[in-house]
Tab-separated table of C-alpha atoms and ligand atoms in Angstrom:
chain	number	residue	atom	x	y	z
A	22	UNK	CA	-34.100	-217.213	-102.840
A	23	UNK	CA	-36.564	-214.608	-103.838
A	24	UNK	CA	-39.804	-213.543	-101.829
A	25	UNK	CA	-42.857	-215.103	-103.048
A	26	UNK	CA	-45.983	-212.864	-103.141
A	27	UNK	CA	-49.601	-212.970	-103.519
A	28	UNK	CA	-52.043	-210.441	-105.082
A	29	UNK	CA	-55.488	-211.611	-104.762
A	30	UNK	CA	-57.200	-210.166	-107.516
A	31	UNK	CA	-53.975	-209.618	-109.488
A	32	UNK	CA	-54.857	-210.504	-112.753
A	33	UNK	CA	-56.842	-207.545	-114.067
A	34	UNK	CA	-57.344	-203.715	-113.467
A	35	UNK	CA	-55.541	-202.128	-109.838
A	36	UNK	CA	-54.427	-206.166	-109.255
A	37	UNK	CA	-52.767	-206.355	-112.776
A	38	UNK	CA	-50.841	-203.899	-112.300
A	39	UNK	CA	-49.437	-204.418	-108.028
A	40	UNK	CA	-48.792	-208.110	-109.782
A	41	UNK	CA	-46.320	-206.562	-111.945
A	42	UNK	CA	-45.023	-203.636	-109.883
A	43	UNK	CA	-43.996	-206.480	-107.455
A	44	UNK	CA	-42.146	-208.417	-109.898
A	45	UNK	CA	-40.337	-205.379	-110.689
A	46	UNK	CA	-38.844	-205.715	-107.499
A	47	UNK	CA	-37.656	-208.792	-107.468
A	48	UNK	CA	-40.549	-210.749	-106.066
A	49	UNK	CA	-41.805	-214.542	-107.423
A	50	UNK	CA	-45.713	-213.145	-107.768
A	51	UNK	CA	-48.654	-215.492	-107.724
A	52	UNK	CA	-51.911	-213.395	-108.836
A	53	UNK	CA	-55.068	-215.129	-107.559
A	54	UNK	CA	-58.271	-214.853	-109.582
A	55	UNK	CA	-61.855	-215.772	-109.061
A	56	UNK	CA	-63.154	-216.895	-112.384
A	57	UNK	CA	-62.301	-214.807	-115.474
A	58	UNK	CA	-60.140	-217.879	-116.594
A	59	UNK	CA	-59.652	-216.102	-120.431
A	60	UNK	CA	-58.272	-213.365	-118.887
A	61	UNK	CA	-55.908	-215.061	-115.952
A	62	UNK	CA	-54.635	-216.955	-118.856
A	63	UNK	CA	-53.902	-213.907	-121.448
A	64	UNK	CA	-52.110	-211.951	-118.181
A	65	UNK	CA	-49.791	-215.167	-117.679
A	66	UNK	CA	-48.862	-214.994	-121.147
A	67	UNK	CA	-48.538	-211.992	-121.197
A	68	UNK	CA	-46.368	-211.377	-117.815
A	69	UNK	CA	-45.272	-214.923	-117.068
A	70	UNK	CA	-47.125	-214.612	-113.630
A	71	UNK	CA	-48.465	-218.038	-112.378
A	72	UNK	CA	-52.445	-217.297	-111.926
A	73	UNK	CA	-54.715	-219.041	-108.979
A	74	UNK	CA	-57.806	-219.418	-109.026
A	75	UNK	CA	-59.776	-219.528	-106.247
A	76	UNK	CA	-62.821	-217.563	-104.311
A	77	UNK	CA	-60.909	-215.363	-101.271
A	78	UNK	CA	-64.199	-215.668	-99.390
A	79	UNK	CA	-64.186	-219.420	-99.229
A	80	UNK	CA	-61.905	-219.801	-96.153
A	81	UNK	CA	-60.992	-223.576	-96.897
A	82	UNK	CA	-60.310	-222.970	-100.555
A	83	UNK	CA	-58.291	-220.178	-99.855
A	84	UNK	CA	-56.037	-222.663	-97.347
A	85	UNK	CA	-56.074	-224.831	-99.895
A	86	UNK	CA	-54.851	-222.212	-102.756
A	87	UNK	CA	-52.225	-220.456	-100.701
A	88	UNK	CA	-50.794	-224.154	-99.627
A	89	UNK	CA	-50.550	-225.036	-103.920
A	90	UNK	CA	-48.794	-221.761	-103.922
A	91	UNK	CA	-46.906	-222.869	-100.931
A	92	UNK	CA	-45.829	-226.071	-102.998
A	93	UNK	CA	-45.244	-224.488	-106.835
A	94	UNK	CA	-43.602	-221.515	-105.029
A	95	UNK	CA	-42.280	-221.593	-101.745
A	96	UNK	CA	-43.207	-220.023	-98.318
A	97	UNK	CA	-45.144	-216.177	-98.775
A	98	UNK	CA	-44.114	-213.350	-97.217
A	99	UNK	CA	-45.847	-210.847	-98.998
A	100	UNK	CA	-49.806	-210.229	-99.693
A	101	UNK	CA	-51.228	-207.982	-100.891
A	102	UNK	CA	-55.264	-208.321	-100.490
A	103	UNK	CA	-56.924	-206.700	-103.417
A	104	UNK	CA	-59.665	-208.859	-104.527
A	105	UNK	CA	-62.741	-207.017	-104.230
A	106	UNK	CA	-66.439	-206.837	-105.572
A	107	UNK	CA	-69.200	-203.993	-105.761
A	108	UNK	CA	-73.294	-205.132	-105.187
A	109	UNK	CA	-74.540	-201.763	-104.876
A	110	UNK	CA	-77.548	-200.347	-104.179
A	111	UNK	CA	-79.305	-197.978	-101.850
A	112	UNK	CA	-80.180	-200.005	-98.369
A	113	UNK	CA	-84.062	-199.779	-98.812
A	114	UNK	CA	-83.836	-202.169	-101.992
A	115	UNK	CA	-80.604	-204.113	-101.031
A	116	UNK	CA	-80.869	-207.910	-100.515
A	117	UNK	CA	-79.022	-209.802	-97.977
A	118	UNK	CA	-77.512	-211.398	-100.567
A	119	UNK	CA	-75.828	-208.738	-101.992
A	120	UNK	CA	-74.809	-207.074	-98.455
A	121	UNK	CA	-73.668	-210.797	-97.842
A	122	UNK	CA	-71.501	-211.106	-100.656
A	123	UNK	CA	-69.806	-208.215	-100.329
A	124	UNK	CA	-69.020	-208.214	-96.950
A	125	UNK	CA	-67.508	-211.984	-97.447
A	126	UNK	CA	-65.294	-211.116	-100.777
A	127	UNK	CA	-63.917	-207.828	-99.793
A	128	UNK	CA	-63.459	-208.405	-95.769
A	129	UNK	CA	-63.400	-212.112	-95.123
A	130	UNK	CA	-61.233	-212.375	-98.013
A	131	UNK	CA	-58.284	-210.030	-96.032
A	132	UNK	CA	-59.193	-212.648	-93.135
A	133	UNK	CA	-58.896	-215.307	-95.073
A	134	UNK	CA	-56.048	-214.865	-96.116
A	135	UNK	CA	-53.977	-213.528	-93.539
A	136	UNK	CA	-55.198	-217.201	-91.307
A	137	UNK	CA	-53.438	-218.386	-94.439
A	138	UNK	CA	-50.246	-216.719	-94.158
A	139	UNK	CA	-49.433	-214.722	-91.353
A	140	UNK	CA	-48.612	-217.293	-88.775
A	141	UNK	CA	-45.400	-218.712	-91.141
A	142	UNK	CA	-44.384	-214.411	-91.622
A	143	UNK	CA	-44.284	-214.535	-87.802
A	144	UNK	CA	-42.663	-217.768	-87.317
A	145	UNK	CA	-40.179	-216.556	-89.812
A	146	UNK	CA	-39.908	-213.329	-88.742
A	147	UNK	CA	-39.997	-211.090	-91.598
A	148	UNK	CA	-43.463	-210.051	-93.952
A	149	UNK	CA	-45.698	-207.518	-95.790
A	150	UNK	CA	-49.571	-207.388	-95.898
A	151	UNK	CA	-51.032	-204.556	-98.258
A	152	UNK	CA	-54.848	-204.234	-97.856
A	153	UNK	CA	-56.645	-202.185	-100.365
A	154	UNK	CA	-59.527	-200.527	-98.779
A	155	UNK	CA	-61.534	-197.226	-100.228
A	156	UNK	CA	-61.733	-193.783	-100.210
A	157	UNK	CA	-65.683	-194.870	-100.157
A	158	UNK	CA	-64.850	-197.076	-96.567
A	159	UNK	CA	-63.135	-193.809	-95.460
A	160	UNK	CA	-66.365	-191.400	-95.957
A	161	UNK	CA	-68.974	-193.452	-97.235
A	162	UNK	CA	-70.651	-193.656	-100.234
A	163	UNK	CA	-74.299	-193.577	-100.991
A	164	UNK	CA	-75.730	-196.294	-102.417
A	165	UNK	CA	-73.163	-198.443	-100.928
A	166	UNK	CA	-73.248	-199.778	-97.239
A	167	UNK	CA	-72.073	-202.848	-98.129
A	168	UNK	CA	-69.126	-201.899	-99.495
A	169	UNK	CA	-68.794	-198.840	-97.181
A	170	UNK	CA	-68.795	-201.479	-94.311
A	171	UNK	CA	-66.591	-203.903	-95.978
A	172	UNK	CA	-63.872	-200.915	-96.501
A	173	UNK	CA	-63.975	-199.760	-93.803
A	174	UNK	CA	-63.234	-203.132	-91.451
A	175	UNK	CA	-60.688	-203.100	-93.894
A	176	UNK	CA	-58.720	-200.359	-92.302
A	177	UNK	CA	-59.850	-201.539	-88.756
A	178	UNK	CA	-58.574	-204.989	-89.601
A	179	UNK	CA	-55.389	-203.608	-90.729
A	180	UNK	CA	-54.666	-201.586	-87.404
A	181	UNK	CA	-55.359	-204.854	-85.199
A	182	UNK	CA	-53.434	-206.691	-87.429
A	183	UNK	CA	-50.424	-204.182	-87.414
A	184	UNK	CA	-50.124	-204.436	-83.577
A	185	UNK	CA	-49.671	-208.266	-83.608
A	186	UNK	CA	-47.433	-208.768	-86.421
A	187	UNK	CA	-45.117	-205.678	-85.405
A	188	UNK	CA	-42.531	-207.131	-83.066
A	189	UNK	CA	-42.299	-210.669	-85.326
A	190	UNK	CA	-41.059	-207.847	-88.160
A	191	UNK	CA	-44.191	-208.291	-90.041
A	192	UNK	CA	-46.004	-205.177	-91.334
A	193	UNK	CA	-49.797	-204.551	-92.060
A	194	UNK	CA	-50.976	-201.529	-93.976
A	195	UNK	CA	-53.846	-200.116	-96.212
A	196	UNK	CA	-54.294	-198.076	-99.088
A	197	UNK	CA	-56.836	-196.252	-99.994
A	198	UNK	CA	-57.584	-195.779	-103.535
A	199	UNK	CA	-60.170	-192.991	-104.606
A	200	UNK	CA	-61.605	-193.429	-107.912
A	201	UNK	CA	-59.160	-195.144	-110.519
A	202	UNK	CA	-60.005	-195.909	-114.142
A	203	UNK	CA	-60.737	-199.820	-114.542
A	204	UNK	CA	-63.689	-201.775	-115.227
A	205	UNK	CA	-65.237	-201.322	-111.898
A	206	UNK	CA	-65.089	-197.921	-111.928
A	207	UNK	CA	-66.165	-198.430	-115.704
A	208	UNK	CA	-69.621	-199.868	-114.800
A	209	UNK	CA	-70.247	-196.430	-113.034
A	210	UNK	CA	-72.781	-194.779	-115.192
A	211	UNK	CA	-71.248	-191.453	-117.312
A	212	UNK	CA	-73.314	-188.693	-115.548
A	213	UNK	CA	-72.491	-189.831	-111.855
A	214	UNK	CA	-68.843	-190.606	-113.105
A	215	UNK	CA	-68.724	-186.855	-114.661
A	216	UNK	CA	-69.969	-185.750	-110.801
A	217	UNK	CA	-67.305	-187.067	-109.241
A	218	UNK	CA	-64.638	-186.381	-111.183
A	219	UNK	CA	-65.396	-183.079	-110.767
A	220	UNK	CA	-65.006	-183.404	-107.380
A	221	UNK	CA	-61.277	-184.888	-107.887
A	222	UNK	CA	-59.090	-181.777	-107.219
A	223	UNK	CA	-56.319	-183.443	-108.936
A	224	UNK	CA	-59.416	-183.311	-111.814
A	225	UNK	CA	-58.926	-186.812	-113.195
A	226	UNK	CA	-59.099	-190.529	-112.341
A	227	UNK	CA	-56.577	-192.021	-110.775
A	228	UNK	CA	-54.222	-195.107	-112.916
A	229	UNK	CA	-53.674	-198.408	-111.391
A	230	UNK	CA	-49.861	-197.966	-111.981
A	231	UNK	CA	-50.015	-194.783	-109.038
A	232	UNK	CA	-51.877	-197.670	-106.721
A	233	UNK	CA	-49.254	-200.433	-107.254
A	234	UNK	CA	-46.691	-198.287	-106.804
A	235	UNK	CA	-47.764	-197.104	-103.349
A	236	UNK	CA	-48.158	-200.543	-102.502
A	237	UNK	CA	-44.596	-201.960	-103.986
A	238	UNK	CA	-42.927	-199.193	-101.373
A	239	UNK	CA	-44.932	-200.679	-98.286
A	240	UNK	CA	-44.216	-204.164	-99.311
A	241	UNK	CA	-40.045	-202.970	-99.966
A	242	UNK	CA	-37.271	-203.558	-97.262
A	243	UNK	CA	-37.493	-200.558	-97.026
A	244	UNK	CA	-40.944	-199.947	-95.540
A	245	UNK	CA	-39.969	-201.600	-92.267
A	246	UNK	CA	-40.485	-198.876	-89.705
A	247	UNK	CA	-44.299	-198.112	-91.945
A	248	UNK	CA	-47.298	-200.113	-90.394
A	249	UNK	CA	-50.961	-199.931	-89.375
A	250	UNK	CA	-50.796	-196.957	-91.958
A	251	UNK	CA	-53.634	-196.252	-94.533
A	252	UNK	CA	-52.021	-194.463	-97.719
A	253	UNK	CA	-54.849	-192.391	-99.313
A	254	UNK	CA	-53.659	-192.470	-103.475
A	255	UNK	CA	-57.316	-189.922	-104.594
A	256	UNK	CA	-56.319	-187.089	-106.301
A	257	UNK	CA	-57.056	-184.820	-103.404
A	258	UNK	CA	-60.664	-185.971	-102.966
A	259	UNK	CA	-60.612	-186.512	-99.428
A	260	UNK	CA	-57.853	-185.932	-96.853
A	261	UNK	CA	-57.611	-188.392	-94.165
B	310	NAP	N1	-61.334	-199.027	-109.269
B	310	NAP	C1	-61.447	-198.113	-108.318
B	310	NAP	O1	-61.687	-196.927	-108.553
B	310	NAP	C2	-61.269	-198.498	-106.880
B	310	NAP	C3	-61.347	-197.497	-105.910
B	310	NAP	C4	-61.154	-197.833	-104.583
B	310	NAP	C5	-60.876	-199.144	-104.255
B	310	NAP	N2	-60.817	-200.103	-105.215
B	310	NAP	C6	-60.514	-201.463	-104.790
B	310	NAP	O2	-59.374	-201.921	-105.490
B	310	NAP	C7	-59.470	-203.332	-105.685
B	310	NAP	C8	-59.310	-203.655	-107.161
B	310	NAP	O3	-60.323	-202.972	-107.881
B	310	NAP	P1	-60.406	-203.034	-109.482
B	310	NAP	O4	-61.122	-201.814	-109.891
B	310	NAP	O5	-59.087	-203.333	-110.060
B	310	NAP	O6	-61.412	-204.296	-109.655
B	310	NAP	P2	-61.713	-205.171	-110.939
B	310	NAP	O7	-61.144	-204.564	-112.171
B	310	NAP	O8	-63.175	-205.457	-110.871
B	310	NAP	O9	-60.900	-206.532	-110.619
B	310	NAP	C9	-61.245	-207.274	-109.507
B	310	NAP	C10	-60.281	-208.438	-109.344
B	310	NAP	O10	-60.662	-209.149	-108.150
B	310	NAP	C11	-60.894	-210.512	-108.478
B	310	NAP	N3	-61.921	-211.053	-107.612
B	310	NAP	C12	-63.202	-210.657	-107.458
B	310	NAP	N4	-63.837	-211.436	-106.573
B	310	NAP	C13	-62.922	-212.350	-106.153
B	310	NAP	C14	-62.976	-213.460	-105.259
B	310	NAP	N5	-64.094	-213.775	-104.598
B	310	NAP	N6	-61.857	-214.197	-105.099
B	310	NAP	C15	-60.713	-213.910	-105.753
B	310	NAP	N7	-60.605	-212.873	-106.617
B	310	NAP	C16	-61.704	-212.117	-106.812
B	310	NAP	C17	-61.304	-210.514	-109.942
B	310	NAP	O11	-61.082	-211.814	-110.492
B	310	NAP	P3	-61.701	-212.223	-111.957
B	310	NAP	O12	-60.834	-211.507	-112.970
B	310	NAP	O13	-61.582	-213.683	-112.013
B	310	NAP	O14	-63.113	-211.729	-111.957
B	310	NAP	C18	-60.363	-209.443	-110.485
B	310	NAP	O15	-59.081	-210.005	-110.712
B	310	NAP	C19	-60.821	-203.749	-105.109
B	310	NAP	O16	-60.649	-204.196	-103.787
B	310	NAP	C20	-61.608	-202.465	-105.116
B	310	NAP	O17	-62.628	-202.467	-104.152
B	310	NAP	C21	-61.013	-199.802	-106.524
Protein backbone atom coordinates (compact mmCIF):
# COMPACT_ATOMS: atom_id res chain seq x y z
CA UNK A 1 0.00 0.00 0.00
CA UNK A 2 1.30 3.39 -0.84
CA UNK A 3 1.78 6.41 1.68
CA UNK A 4 -0.95 8.81 1.61
CA UNK A 5 0.05 12.52 1.87
CA UNK A 6 -1.31 15.84 2.45
CA UNK A 7 -0.23 19.28 1.09
CA UNK A 8 -2.30 21.93 2.50
CA UNK A 9 -2.30 24.49 0.04
CA UNK A 10 -1.32 22.08 -2.75
CA UNK A 11 -3.31 23.10 -5.44
CA UNK A 12 -1.62 26.23 -6.77
CA UNK A 13 1.85 28.02 -6.84
CA UNK A 14 4.87 26.36 -4.17
CA UNK A 15 1.73 23.74 -3.10
CA UNK A 16 1.12 22.74 -6.82
CA UNK A 17 4.09 21.82 -7.35
CA UNK A 18 5.25 19.64 -3.56
CA UNK A 19 1.63 17.96 -4.65
CA UNK A 20 3.22 16.65 -7.63
CA UNK A 21 6.86 16.21 -6.59
CA UNK A 22 5.28 13.81 -3.99
CA UNK A 23 3.44 11.80 -6.39
CA UNK A 24 6.56 11.42 -8.20
CA UNK A 25 7.61 9.40 -5.49
CA UNK A 26 5.21 7.16 -5.15
CA UNK A 27 2.90 8.84 -2.70
CA UNK A 28 -1.31 8.79 -2.91
CA UNK A 29 -1.39 12.94 -2.52
CA UNK A 30 -4.45 14.74 -1.27
CA UNK A 31 -3.90 18.68 -1.91
CA UNK A 32 -6.13 20.70 0.45
CA UNK A 33 -7.46 24.06 -0.71
CA UNK A 34 -9.30 26.90 0.88
CA UNK A 35 -11.65 28.22 -1.71
CA UNK A 36 -10.34 28.74 -5.27
CA UNK A 37 -12.74 25.81 -6.27
CA UNK A 38 -12.04 26.67 -10.37
CA UNK A 39 -8.69 26.17 -9.81
CA UNK A 40 -8.66 22.89 -7.29
CA UNK A 41 -10.77 21.51 -9.99
CA UNK A 42 -8.49 22.41 -13.23
CA UNK A 43 -5.24 20.96 -10.99
CA UNK A 44 -7.27 17.56 -10.46
CA UNK A 45 -7.78 17.35 -14.02
CA UNK A 46 -4.97 18.18 -14.74
CA UNK A 47 -2.78 15.87 -12.22
CA UNK A 48 -5.44 13.42 -11.08
CA UNK A 49 -4.80 14.66 -7.42
CA UNK A 50 -7.98 14.39 -5.21
CA UNK A 51 -8.46 18.22 -3.92
CA UNK A 52 -9.95 19.15 -0.21
CA UNK A 53 -11.30 21.84 0.61
CA UNK A 54 -11.26 23.14 3.76
CA UNK A 55 -9.92 26.33 5.98
CA UNK A 56 -6.47 24.90 7.93
CA UNK A 57 -7.28 27.47 10.61
CA UNK A 58 -10.63 26.03 11.51
CA UNK A 59 -9.40 23.30 13.91
CA UNK A 60 -12.73 21.18 13.73
CA UNK A 61 -12.98 21.39 9.97
CA UNK A 62 -9.61 20.47 9.56
CA UNK A 63 -10.44 17.07 11.86
CA UNK A 64 -13.12 16.72 9.89
CA UNK A 65 -11.15 17.06 6.35
CA UNK A 66 -8.15 14.97 7.28
CA UNK A 67 -10.75 12.11 8.67
CA UNK A 68 -12.65 12.27 4.72
CA UNK A 69 -9.12 11.89 3.62
CA UNK A 70 -8.70 9.26 6.19
CA UNK A 71 -11.83 7.42 4.59
CA UNK A 72 -11.26 8.12 0.50
CA UNK A 73 -7.55 7.43 1.20
CA UNK A 74 -6.28 5.65 3.99
CA UNK A 75 -4.21 6.51 7.15
CA UNK A 76 -1.47 9.79 6.45
CA UNK A 77 1.85 9.64 7.10
CA UNK A 78 3.07 12.46 5.36
CA UNK A 79 2.17 16.42 5.58
CA UNK A 80 3.42 18.75 4.36
CA UNK A 81 1.93 22.24 5.83
CA UNK A 82 2.06 24.85 3.16
CA UNK A 83 -1.08 26.73 3.24
CA UNK A 84 -0.31 30.18 3.94
CA UNK A 85 -1.71 33.84 3.57
CA UNK A 86 -0.07 37.45 3.53
CA UNK A 87 -2.25 40.67 5.34
CA UNK A 88 0.49 43.01 5.28
CA UNK A 89 1.00 46.17 6.42
CA UNK A 90 3.23 48.27 8.60
CA UNK A 91 2.08 47.73 12.52
CA UNK A 92 0.92 51.43 13.04
CA UNK A 93 -2.06 50.86 10.45
CA UNK A 94 -2.52 47.03 10.93
CA UNK A 95 -5.90 45.77 12.24
CA UNK A 96 -6.32 42.95 14.55
CA UNK A 97 -8.00 41.41 12.03
CA UNK A 98 -5.45 41.10 9.72
CA UNK A 99 -2.63 40.21 12.48
CA UNK A 100 -5.47 37.67 13.51
CA UNK A 101 -5.84 36.05 10.36
CA UNK A 102 -2.58 35.53 9.66
CA UNK A 103 -1.40 34.25 12.66
CA UNK A 104 -4.47 31.54 12.56
CA UNK A 105 -3.89 30.40 8.67
CA UNK A 106 -0.20 30.21 8.60
CA UNK A 107 0.54 28.90 12.40
CA UNK A 108 -2.62 27.36 13.74
CA UNK A 109 -2.97 25.76 10.50
CA UNK A 110 0.65 23.62 11.16
CA UNK A 111 -1.21 22.99 14.66
CA UNK A 112 -4.06 22.05 13.28
CA UNK A 113 -3.04 19.79 11.48
CA UNK A 114 -0.45 17.97 13.12
CA UNK A 115 -3.55 17.34 16.28
CA UNK A 116 -4.93 15.81 13.10
CA UNK A 117 -2.32 13.47 12.22
CA UNK A 118 0.52 13.01 14.27
CA UNK A 119 -0.83 10.87 17.02
CA UNK A 120 -1.74 7.80 14.24
CA UNK A 121 2.35 8.56 12.67
CA UNK A 122 3.32 7.79 16.29
CA UNK A 123 1.05 5.02 16.98
CA UNK A 124 2.25 3.62 13.75
CA UNK A 125 5.56 4.40 14.05
CA UNK A 126 6.77 5.79 10.92
CA UNK A 127 5.95 9.74 9.37
CA UNK A 128 7.02 13.03 7.69
CA UNK A 129 5.87 16.63 8.55
CA UNK A 130 7.31 19.41 6.12
CA UNK A 131 6.50 22.95 7.41
CA UNK A 132 7.08 25.77 5.08
CA UNK A 133 8.10 28.76 6.99
CA UNK A 134 10.05 32.06 5.47
CA UNK A 135 13.11 33.53 4.85
CA UNK A 136 10.88 36.72 6.12
CA UNK A 137 10.14 34.53 9.75
CA UNK A 138 13.95 34.00 9.71
CA UNK A 139 14.96 37.93 9.58
CA UNK A 140 11.92 39.76 9.44
CA UNK A 141 10.36 41.72 7.07
CA UNK A 142 9.06 45.20 7.27
CA UNK A 143 5.74 45.73 6.82
CA UNK A 144 5.03 42.34 8.00
CA UNK A 145 4.81 41.30 11.78
CA UNK A 146 2.16 39.23 11.25
CA UNK A 147 3.59 37.12 9.02
CA UNK A 148 7.11 37.58 10.52
CA UNK A 149 5.51 36.11 13.76
CA UNK A 150 3.56 33.48 12.11
CA UNK A 151 6.99 32.20 10.32
CA UNK A 152 8.75 32.27 12.67
CA UNK A 153 6.58 29.95 15.38
CA UNK A 154 6.75 28.04 12.42
CA UNK A 155 10.30 27.00 12.88
CA UNK A 156 9.85 27.00 16.76
CA UNK A 157 6.90 24.69 16.32
CA UNK A 158 8.86 22.49 14.17
CA UNK A 159 11.84 22.03 16.73
CA UNK A 160 9.27 21.08 19.64
CA UNK A 161 7.61 19.00 17.41
CA UNK A 162 10.85 17.19 16.16
CA UNK A 163 11.77 16.18 19.76
CA UNK A 164 8.44 14.35 20.38
CA UNK A 165 7.92 12.58 17.25
CA UNK A 166 11.75 11.45 17.01
CA UNK A 167 11.90 8.16 18.85
CA UNK A 168 8.15 7.01 17.36
CA UNK A 169 10.32 7.40 13.80
CA UNK A 170 8.39 10.41 12.90
CA UNK A 171 10.28 13.44 11.52
CA UNK A 172 9.43 17.26 11.67
CA UNK A 173 11.26 19.78 9.56
CA UNK A 174 11.00 23.30 7.89
CA UNK A 175 11.91 24.95 4.88
CA UNK A 176 12.50 28.10 4.30
CA UNK A 177 11.71 29.55 1.05
CA UNK A 178 13.11 33.13 0.14
CA UNK A 179 11.34 34.83 -2.54
CA UNK A 180 9.85 32.39 -5.29
CA UNK A 181 7.89 33.48 -8.35
CA UNK A 182 4.00 32.75 -7.77
CA UNK A 183 1.09 34.83 -7.27
CA UNK A 184 1.93 35.86 -3.82
CA UNK A 185 5.05 37.00 -4.56
CA UNK A 186 3.20 38.42 -7.76
CA UNK A 187 1.04 40.89 -5.74
CA UNK A 188 4.44 42.44 -4.60
CA UNK A 189 4.53 45.73 -6.32
CA UNK A 190 7.45 45.93 -9.38
CA UNK A 191 9.78 48.55 -7.73
CA UNK A 192 10.03 46.76 -4.22
CA UNK A 193 10.15 43.35 -6.18
CA UNK A 194 13.15 44.90 -8.43
CA UNK A 195 14.82 45.81 -4.68
CA UNK A 196 14.92 42.62 -3.62
CA UNK A 197 15.85 40.77 -6.27
CA UNK A 198 18.72 42.62 -6.34
CA UNK A 199 19.49 41.58 -3.17
CA UNK A 200 19.20 37.71 -4.30
CA UNK A 201 22.90 36.76 -4.84
CA UNK A 202 21.80 33.90 -6.84
CA UNK A 203 20.13 37.25 -8.80
CA UNK A 204 16.74 35.73 -9.54
CA UNK A 205 13.55 34.36 -7.95
CA UNK A 206 13.44 31.24 -6.81
CA UNK A 207 10.80 28.29 -8.82
CA UNK A 208 8.41 26.31 -6.86
CA UNK A 209 9.87 23.09 -8.48
CA UNK A 210 13.52 23.93 -6.28
CA UNK A 211 10.94 24.16 -3.04
CA UNK A 212 9.13 20.83 -3.66
CA UNK A 213 12.02 19.22 -4.32
CA UNK A 214 13.71 20.06 -1.01
CA UNK A 215 10.70 19.00 0.58
CA UNK A 216 10.14 15.46 -1.45
CA UNK A 217 13.91 14.54 0.05
CA UNK A 218 12.77 15.30 3.77
CA UNK A 219 9.56 13.51 3.31
CA UNK A 220 11.80 10.26 1.40
CA UNK A 221 12.90 7.06 3.37
CA UNK A 222 15.61 8.34 3.05
CA UNK A 223 15.47 11.47 5.21
CA UNK A 224 15.19 9.42 8.39
CA UNK A 225 18.20 10.48 10.41
CA UNK A 226 17.05 14.62 9.10
CA UNK A 227 14.71 16.35 11.73
CA UNK A 228 13.98 19.60 13.59
CA UNK A 229 16.02 20.98 10.51
CA UNK A 230 15.04 24.27 8.66
CA UNK A 231 16.29 23.99 4.88
CA UNK A 232 16.82 27.61 3.67
CA UNK A 233 15.98 27.19 -0.55
CA UNK A 234 16.81 31.67 -1.19
CA UNK A 235 19.23 32.10 -3.62
CA UNK A 236 21.85 33.14 -1.14
CA UNK A 237 19.77 35.93 0.42
CA UNK A 238 20.27 35.09 3.86
CA UNK A 239 22.40 32.36 5.48
CA UNK A 240 20.99 30.77 8.45
N1 LIG B 1 5.98 32.71 -2.78
C1 LIG B 1 7.04 33.00 -2.03
O1 LIG B 1 7.97 33.70 -2.43
C2 LIG B 1 7.14 32.45 -0.64
C3 LIG B 1 8.29 32.74 0.10
C4 LIG B 1 8.42 32.21 1.37
C5 LIG B 1 7.41 31.42 1.87
N2 LIG B 1 6.29 31.17 1.14
C6 LIG B 1 5.28 30.31 1.74
O2 LIG B 1 5.03 29.22 0.87
C7 LIG B 1 3.67 28.81 0.99
C8 LIG B 1 3.02 28.79 -0.38
O3 LIG B 1 3.12 30.09 -0.94
P1 LIG B 1 2.59 30.41 -2.42
O4 LIG B 1 3.35 31.58 -2.87
O5 LIG B 1 2.58 29.19 -3.24
O6 LIG B 1 1.08 30.88 -2.08
P2 LIG B 1 -0.17 31.04 -3.04
O7 LIG B 1 0.22 30.96 -4.47
O8 LIG B 1 -0.88 32.26 -2.55
O9 LIG B 1 -1.05 29.74 -2.67
C9 LIG B 1 -1.53 29.59 -1.39
C10 LIG B 1 -2.23 28.25 -1.25
O10 LIG B 1 -2.67 28.14 0.12
C11 LIG B 1 -4.06 27.89 0.14
N3 LIG B 1 -4.64 28.48 1.33
C12 LIG B 1 -4.65 29.78 1.72
N4 LIG B 1 -5.32 29.92 2.88
C13 LIG B 1 -5.74 28.67 3.22
C14 LIG B 1 -6.51 28.16 4.30
N5 LIG B 1 -6.97 28.95 5.28
N6 LIG B 1 -6.78 26.83 4.32
C15 LIG B 1 -6.33 26.01 3.35
N7 LIG B 1 -5.60 26.44 2.30
C16 LIG B 1 -5.32 27.76 2.24
C17 LIG B 1 -4.60 28.51 -1.14
O11 LIG B 1 -5.86 27.91 -1.46
P3 LIG B 1 -6.84 28.57 -2.60
O12 LIG B 1 -6.19 28.22 -3.93
O13 LIG B 1 -8.14 27.93 -2.40
O14 LIG B 1 -6.84 30.04 -2.34
C18 LIG B 1 -3.48 28.14 -2.11
O15 LIG B 1 -3.64 26.80 -2.53
C19 LIG B 1 3.02 29.79 1.97
O16 LIG B 1 3.03 29.25 3.26
C20 LIG B 1 3.93 30.99 1.90
O17 LIG B 1 3.87 31.76 3.08
C21 LIG B 1 6.14 31.67 -0.11
Amino acid sequence: MTRVAIVTGGTRGIGEAISLALKDLGYTVAANYAGNDEKAKAFTEATGIAAYKWDVGDHEATLAGVAQVEADLGPVDVVVNNAGITRDGVLHRMTFENWNEVIRVNLGGCFNMAKATFPGMRERGWGRIVNIGSINGQAGQYGQVNYAAAKSGIHGFTKALAQEGAKFGVTVNAIAPGYIDTEMVAAVPAPVLEKIVAKIPVGRLGHAEEIARGVAFLCSEDAGFVTGSTMSINGGQHMY
